[in-house]
mmCIF file of C-alpha atoms in Angstrom:
data_model
loop_
_atom_site.group_PDB
_atom_site.id
_atom_site.type_symbol
_atom_site.label_atom_id
_atom_site.label_comp_id
_atom_site.label_asym_id
_atom_site.label_seq_id
_atom_site.Cartn_x
_atom_site.Cartn_y
_atom_site.Cartn_z
ATOM 1 C CA GLY A 1 46.958 -21.723 56.226
ATOM 2 C CA GLU A 2 50.114 -21.990 53.650
ATOM 3 C CA SER A 3 50.686 -19.011 51.628
ATOM 4 C CA VAL A 4 53.847 -17.605 49.724
ATOM 5 C CA GLY A 5 56.165 -15.765 51.827
ATOM 6 C CA LEU A 6 59.131 -13.911 50.820
ATOM 7 C CA HIS A 7 62.655 -13.820 51.465
ATOM 8 C CA LEU A 8 63.420 -10.183 51.956
ATOM 9 C CA PRO A 9 60.863 -7.216 52.152
ATOM 10 C CA THR A 10 63.049 -4.752 50.131
ATOM 11 C CA LEU A 11 65.394 -4.823 47.691
ATOM 12 C CA SER A 12 68.050 -1.626 46.514
ATOM 13 C CA VAL A 13 70.427 -2.595 43.729
ATOM 14 C CA GLN A 14 73.069 -0.417 41.358
ATOM 15 C CA GLU A 15 71.742 0.582 37.885
ATOM 16 C CA GLY A 16 73.088 -2.019 35.897
ATOM 17 C CA ASP A 17 73.088 -5.050 37.831
ATOM 18 C CA ASN A 18 71.275 -7.560 38.435
ATOM 19 C CA SER A 19 68.997 -8.642 41.014
ATOM 20 C CA ILE A 20 67.624 -11.785 42.798
ATOM 21 C CA ILE A 21 64.378 -11.864 44.130
ATOM 22 C CA ASN A 22 63.315 -14.928 46.410
ATOM 23 C CA CYS A 23 60.208 -16.108 47.361
ATOM 24 C CA ALA A 24 59.296 -19.377 49.382
ATOM 25 C CA TYR A 25 56.141 -20.936 49.282
ATOM 26 C CA SER A 26 54.930 -23.768 51.652
ATOM 27 C CA ASN A 27 52.445 -25.664 49.484
ATOM 28 C CA SER A 28 54.147 -28.503 47.469
ATOM 29 C CA ALA A 29 51.027 -29.203 45.693
ATOM 30 C CA SER A 30 51.582 -25.533 43.836
ATOM 31 C CA ASP A 31 51.974 -26.229 40.279
ATOM 32 C CA TYR A 32 51.815 -23.228 38.348
ATOM 33 C CA PHE A 33 53.808 -20.067 39.640
ATOM 34 C CA ILE A 34 53.957 -16.420 38.156
ATOM 35 C CA TRP A 35 56.028 -13.337 39.112
ATOM 36 C CA TYR A 36 53.939 -9.280 39.252
ATOM 37 C CA LYS A 37 55.822 -6.318 38.819
ATOM 38 C CA GLN A 38 53.779 -3.880 40.926
ATOM 39 C CA GLU A 39 54.099 0.225 40.291
ATOM 40 C CA SER A 40 53.352 2.689 42.790
ATOM 41 C CA GLY A 41 48.988 3.123 42.711
ATOM 42 C CA LYS A 42 48.890 0.611 39.565
ATOM 43 C CA GLY A 43 47.604 -2.683 39.480
ATOM 44 C CA PRO A 44 49.898 -5.770 39.385
ATOM 45 C CA GLN A 45 51.259 -6.861 35.807
ATOM 46 C CA PHE A 46 52.188 -10.626 34.734
ATOM 47 C CA ILE A 47 56.129 -10.535 34.001
ATOM 48 C CA ILE A 48 57.030 -14.430 33.847
ATOM 49 C CA ASP A 49 55.849 -17.836 34.478
ATOM 50 C CA ILE A 50 57.139 -21.516 35.452
ATOM 51 C CA ARG A 51 54.830 -25.081 35.686
ATOM 52 C CA SER A 52 55.899 -27.158 38.470
ATOM 53 C CA ASN A 53 57.463 -29.492 35.484
ATOM 54 C CA MET A 54 60.632 -27.219 34.995
ATOM 55 C CA ASP A 55 63.278 -25.240 36.424
ATOM 56 C CA LYS A 56 64.038 -22.501 34.527
ATOM 57 C CA ARG A 57 62.311 -20.212 32.088
ATOM 58 C CA GLN A 58 63.676 -17.414 30.730
ATOM 59 C CA GLY A 59 61.972 -13.981 29.470
ATOM 60 C CA GLN A 60 63.291 -11.104 27.876
ATOM 61 C CA ARG A 61 66.423 -9.796 31.056
ATOM 62 C CA VAL A 62 64.061 -12.105 33.204
ATOM 63 C CA THR A 63 64.910 -15.813 33.960
ATOM 64 C CA VAL A 64 62.531 -17.405 37.067
ATOM 65 C CA LEU A 65 64.223 -20.333 38.870
ATOM 66 C CA LEU A 66 61.806 -22.716 40.709
ATOM 67 C CA ASN A 67 63.468 -25.293 42.848
ATOM 68 C CA LYS A 68 61.076 -27.798 43.735
ATOM 69 C CA THR A 69 62.537 -29.628 46.664
ATOM 70 C CA VAL A 70 63.192 -26.352 48.789
ATOM 71 C CA LYS A 71 60.616 -24.893 47.667
ATOM 72 C CA HIS A 72 61.576 -22.101 46.269
ATOM 73 C CA LEU A 73 61.349 -19.876 43.147
ATOM 74 C CA SER A 74 62.862 -17.195 42.317
ATOM 75 C CA LEU A 75 63.144 -13.796 39.705
ATOM 76 C CA GLN A 76 66.339 -12.631 38.583
ATOM 77 C CA ILE A 77 66.666 -9.481 36.368
ATOM 78 C CA ALA A 78 69.087 -9.009 34.207
ATOM 79 C CA ALA A 79 71.180 -5.201 34.635
ATOM 80 C CA THR A 80 68.410 -3.999 36.048
ATOM 81 C CA GLN A 81 67.054 -0.858 35.061
ATOM 82 C CA PRO A 82 65.359 2.548 36.917
ATOM 83 C CA GLY A 83 62.189 1.174 35.533
ATOM 84 C CA ASP A 84 62.043 -1.859 37.326
ATOM 85 C CA SER A 85 61.901 -0.353 40.375
ATOM 86 C CA ALA A 86 58.526 -1.898 42.033
ATOM 87 C CA VAL A 87 57.314 -3.717 44.213
ATOM 88 C CA TYR A 88 57.620 -7.647 43.018
ATOM 89 C CA PHE A 89 54.518 -10.506 43.898
ATOM 90 C CA CYS A 90 55.255 -13.579 43.525
ATOM 91 C CA ALA A 91 51.773 -15.963 43.641
ATOM 92 C CA GLU A 92 51.515 -20.467 43.212
ATOM 93 C CA ASN A 93 48.421 -21.528 42.553
ATOM 94 C CA THR A 94 47.217 -25.145 43.740
ATOM 95 C CA PRO A 95 44.403 -27.145 42.134
ATOM 96 C CA TYR A 96 42.306 -27.957 44.818
ATOM 97 C CA ASN A 97 42.111 -24.180 45.659
ATOM 98 C CA ASN A 98 39.529 -23.738 42.576
ATOM 99 C CA ASN A 99 42.471 -22.388 41.346
ATOM 100 C CA ASP A 100 42.803 -19.140 43.307
ATOM 101 C CA MET A 101 46.260 -17.387 42.541
ATOM 102 C CA ARG A 102 48.231 -16.786 45.859
ATOM 103 C CA PHE A 103 50.326 -14.331 46.848
ATOM 104 C CA GLY A 104 53.064 -13.037 48.896
ATOM 105 C CA ALA A 105 53.586 -9.736 50.518
ATOM 106 C CA GLY A 106 55.720 -8.072 48.165
ATOM 107 C CA THR A 107 59.689 -7.123 47.770
ATOM 108 C CA ARG A 108 60.540 -3.835 46.847
ATOM 109 C CA LEU A 109 63.234 -3.085 44.395
ATOM 110 C CA THR A 110 64.846 0.131 44.697
ATOM 111 C CA VAL A 111 67.275 1.005 41.923
ATOM 112 C CA LYS A 112 69.747 3.759 42.376
ATOM 113 C CA PRO A 113 71.306 5.537 39.283
ATOM 114 C CA SER B 1 41.834 -7.308 22.696
ATOM 115 C CA GLN B 2 41.044 -8.034 26.490
ATOM 116 C CA THR B 3 40.637 -5.209 28.338
ATOM 117 C CA ILE B 4 39.151 -4.933 32.500
ATOM 118 C CA HIS B 5 37.902 -1.570 33.467
ATOM 119 C CA GLN B 6 37.554 -0.387 36.933
ATOM 120 C CA TRP B 7 36.531 3.159 38.322
ATOM 121 C CA PRO B 8 36.976 4.614 40.181
ATOM 122 C CA ALA B 9 40.249 5.625 40.518
ATOM 123 C CA THR B 10 40.550 7.195 44.099
ATOM 124 C CA LEU B 11 37.453 7.843 46.155
ATOM 125 C CA VAL B 12 36.923 8.957 50.266
ATOM 126 C CA GLN B 13 34.065 8.010 51.969
ATOM 127 C CA PRO B 14 33.295 8.586 55.537
ATOM 128 C CA VAL B 15 32.449 6.127 57.773
ATOM 129 C CA GLY B 16 28.936 4.403 57.374
ATOM 130 C CA SER B 17 28.189 4.717 53.639
ATOM 131 C CA PRO B 18 27.948 2.500 50.720
ATOM 132 C CA LEU B 19 30.353 2.181 48.182
ATOM 133 C CA SER B 20 29.741 1.012 45.092
ATOM 134 C CA LEU B 21 33.006 0.263 43.008
ATOM 135 C CA GLU B 22 32.369 -1.164 39.121
ATOM 136 C CA CYS B 23 34.457 -3.421 37.062
ATOM 137 C CA THR B 24 33.690 -4.853 33.283
ATOM 138 C CA VAL B 25 36.101 -6.658 31.660
ATOM 139 C CA GLU B 26 35.720 -6.435 27.241
ATOM 140 C CA GLY B 27 36.980 -9.017 24.267
ATOM 141 C CA THR B 28 36.086 -11.998 26.524
ATOM 142 C CA SER B 29 33.270 -14.511 27.675
ATOM 143 C CA ASN B 30 32.807 -15.691 30.791
ATOM 144 C CA PRO B 31 35.753 -14.795 32.392
ATOM 145 C CA ASN B 32 36.284 -15.765 36.354
ATOM 146 C CA LEU B 33 36.234 -12.054 38.220
ATOM 147 C CA TYR B 34 37.907 -11.361 41.305
ATOM 148 C CA TRP B 35 37.829 -8.784 43.579
ATOM 149 C CA TYR B 36 41.277 -8.213 45.633
ATOM 150 C CA ARG B 37 42.066 -5.620 48.240
ATOM 151 C CA GLN B 38 45.714 -4.433 49.472
ATOM 152 C CA ALA B 39 46.634 -3.026 52.451
ATOM 153 C CA ALA B 40 49.377 -0.771 52.414
ATOM 154 C CA GLY B 41 53.153 -2.371 52.281
ATOM 155 C CA ARG B 42 51.240 -5.627 52.229
ATOM 156 C CA GLY B 43 50.608 -8.312 49.738
ATOM 157 C CA LEU B 44 46.758 -9.332 47.993
ATOM 158 C CA GLN B 45 44.259 -10.298 50.252
ATOM 159 C CA LEU B 46 41.095 -11.991 47.962
ATOM 160 C CA LEU B 47 37.947 -11.247 49.035
ATOM 161 C CA PHE B 48 35.404 -12.414 46.170
ATOM 162 C CA TYR B 49 35.777 -14.326 43.160
ATOM 163 C CA SER B 50 33.065 -15.588 40.612
ATOM 164 C CA VAL B 51 32.961 -17.896 38.490
ATOM 165 C CA GLY B 52 29.685 -16.326 36.662
ATOM 166 C CA ILE B 53 26.751 -14.635 36.313
ATOM 167 C CA GLY B 54 25.064 -14.363 40.258
ATOM 168 C CA GLN B 55 27.578 -16.955 41.672
ATOM 169 C CA ILE B 56 30.026 -14.988 44.139
ATOM 170 C CA SER B 57 31.977 -16.718 46.741
ATOM 171 C CA SER B 58 33.441 -15.088 49.511
ATOM 172 C CA GLU B 59 36.962 -15.846 51.475
ATOM 173 C CA VAL B 60 36.790 -13.861 54.789
ATOM 174 C CA PRO B 61 34.256 -12.383 56.144
ATOM 175 C CA GLN B 62 33.687 -8.938 56.271
ATOM 176 C CA ASN B 63 31.732 -6.025 55.652
ATOM 177 C CA LEU B 64 31.476 -5.978 52.008
ATOM 178 C CA SER B 65 29.545 -8.122 49.370
ATOM 179 C CA ALA B 66 29.752 -8.994 45.358
ATOM 180 C CA SER B 67 27.121 -9.423 42.810
ATOM 181 C CA ARG B 68 28.009 -10.072 39.383
ATOM 182 C CA PRO B 69 24.708 -8.684 37.196
ATOM 183 C CA GLN B 70 25.998 -8.818 34.713
ATOM 184 C CA ASP B 71 29.159 -11.756 32.750
ATOM 185 C CA ARG B 72 31.615 -9.316 32.535
ATOM 186 C CA GLN B 73 30.440 -6.472 34.777
ATOM 187 C CA PHE B 74 32.236 -7.424 38.824
ATOM 188 C CA ILE B 75 30.329 -5.025 41.715
ATOM 189 C CA LEU B 76 31.775 -4.680 45.057
ATOM 190 C CA SER B 77 29.865 -2.895 47.562
ATOM 191 C CA SER B 78 29.190 -2.102 50.795
ATOM 192 C CA LYS B 79 26.511 -0.550 53.462
ATOM 193 C CA LYS B 80 28.623 1.113 55.945
ATOM 194 C CA LEU B 81 32.003 1.638 55.280
ATOM 195 C CA LEU B 82 34.640 1.112 58.344
ATOM 196 C CA LEU B 83 37.770 2.854 58.788
ATOM 197 C CA SER B 84 39.043 -0.616 58.613
ATOM 198 C CA ASP B 85 37.460 -0.970 54.833
ATOM 199 C CA SER B 86 40.335 1.704 53.520
ATOM 200 C CA GLY B 87 42.711 0.334 51.021
ATOM 201 C CA PHE B 88 43.939 -0.441 47.404
ATOM 202 C CA TYR B 89 41.045 -2.809 45.576
ATOM 203 C CA LEU B 90 41.996 -4.836 42.228
ATOM 204 C CA CYS B 91 39.573 -6.298 39.979
ATOM 205 C CA ALA B 92 41.154 -9.082 38.053
ATOM 206 C CA TRP B 93 39.690 -11.885 35.415
ATOM 207 C CA SER B 94 40.714 -15.399 34.417
ATOM 208 C CA VAL B 95 39.174 -17.243 31.342
ATOM 209 C CA ALA B 96 40.927 -19.735 31.520
ATOM 210 C CA PRO B 97 43.063 -20.145 35.348
ATOM 211 C CA PRO B 98 45.062 -19.927 36.614
ATOM 212 C CA GLY B 99 46.842 -16.818 36.129
ATOM 213 C CA TYR B 100 44.711 -13.119 36.268
ATOM 214 C CA THR B 101 44.925 -9.741 34.350
ATOM 215 C CA PHE B 102 44.521 -6.935 36.970
ATOM 216 C CA GLY B 103 42.771 -3.500 36.146
ATOM 217 C CA SER B 104 44.272 -0.595 37.330
ATOM 218 C CA GLY B 105 42.698 -0.655 41.123
ATOM 219 C CA THR B 106 40.747 1.884 43.511
ATOM 220 C CA ARG B 107 42.142 3.952 46.473
ATOM 221 C CA LEU B 108 39.380 3.975 48.453
ATOM 222 C CA THR B 109 40.217 6.059 51.878
ATOM 223 C CA VAL B 110 37.355 5.617 54.705
ATOM 224 C CA VAL B 111 37.474 8.893 56.513
#
């Protein structure tokens, strides 16, 4: 079946640099997307979401970009800090699928001091 | 405020033993409840979801079962654990899908 995928399984950045985590989704009917952050041994935590009628949404130090033409989602983290080290998941919702979220495999972000 | 409790945090069980993981939600009514499993270094696999008391939907055939005896209680069970049941189990809730709030997870090791 269709699933959410990620371009890179791991990403290593220097503290203070900006990070970009990418996600490719395959279901053009998906209308809502969420980025989650999962620290080691913990459950995923909501970071930011975006609806399909938007192409950009900003939060505190994070920005999500949605390109529906190429079915691509990205999470940008500004001035990356050691506390940002975690696994980041993108998730998509398709309305006809009981509103269940489908998750990708995740990208592990490591921030080097 | 709305909170979700999941326990135990870690569990080591022998092959063939039973399993019972519990998840409870506070501060909300009639939530959608979900059980996910996460293998090491992998994404989240939806196991079961429930839209109400006694209503359970299974996503994949497996050695596990789920029950919802009360509105805000969701239980994951097995009669006989397999080695392949090892993983990180996460409970989640949603009152206005989509978008979930996750519990802290249970790391299950079957030995």
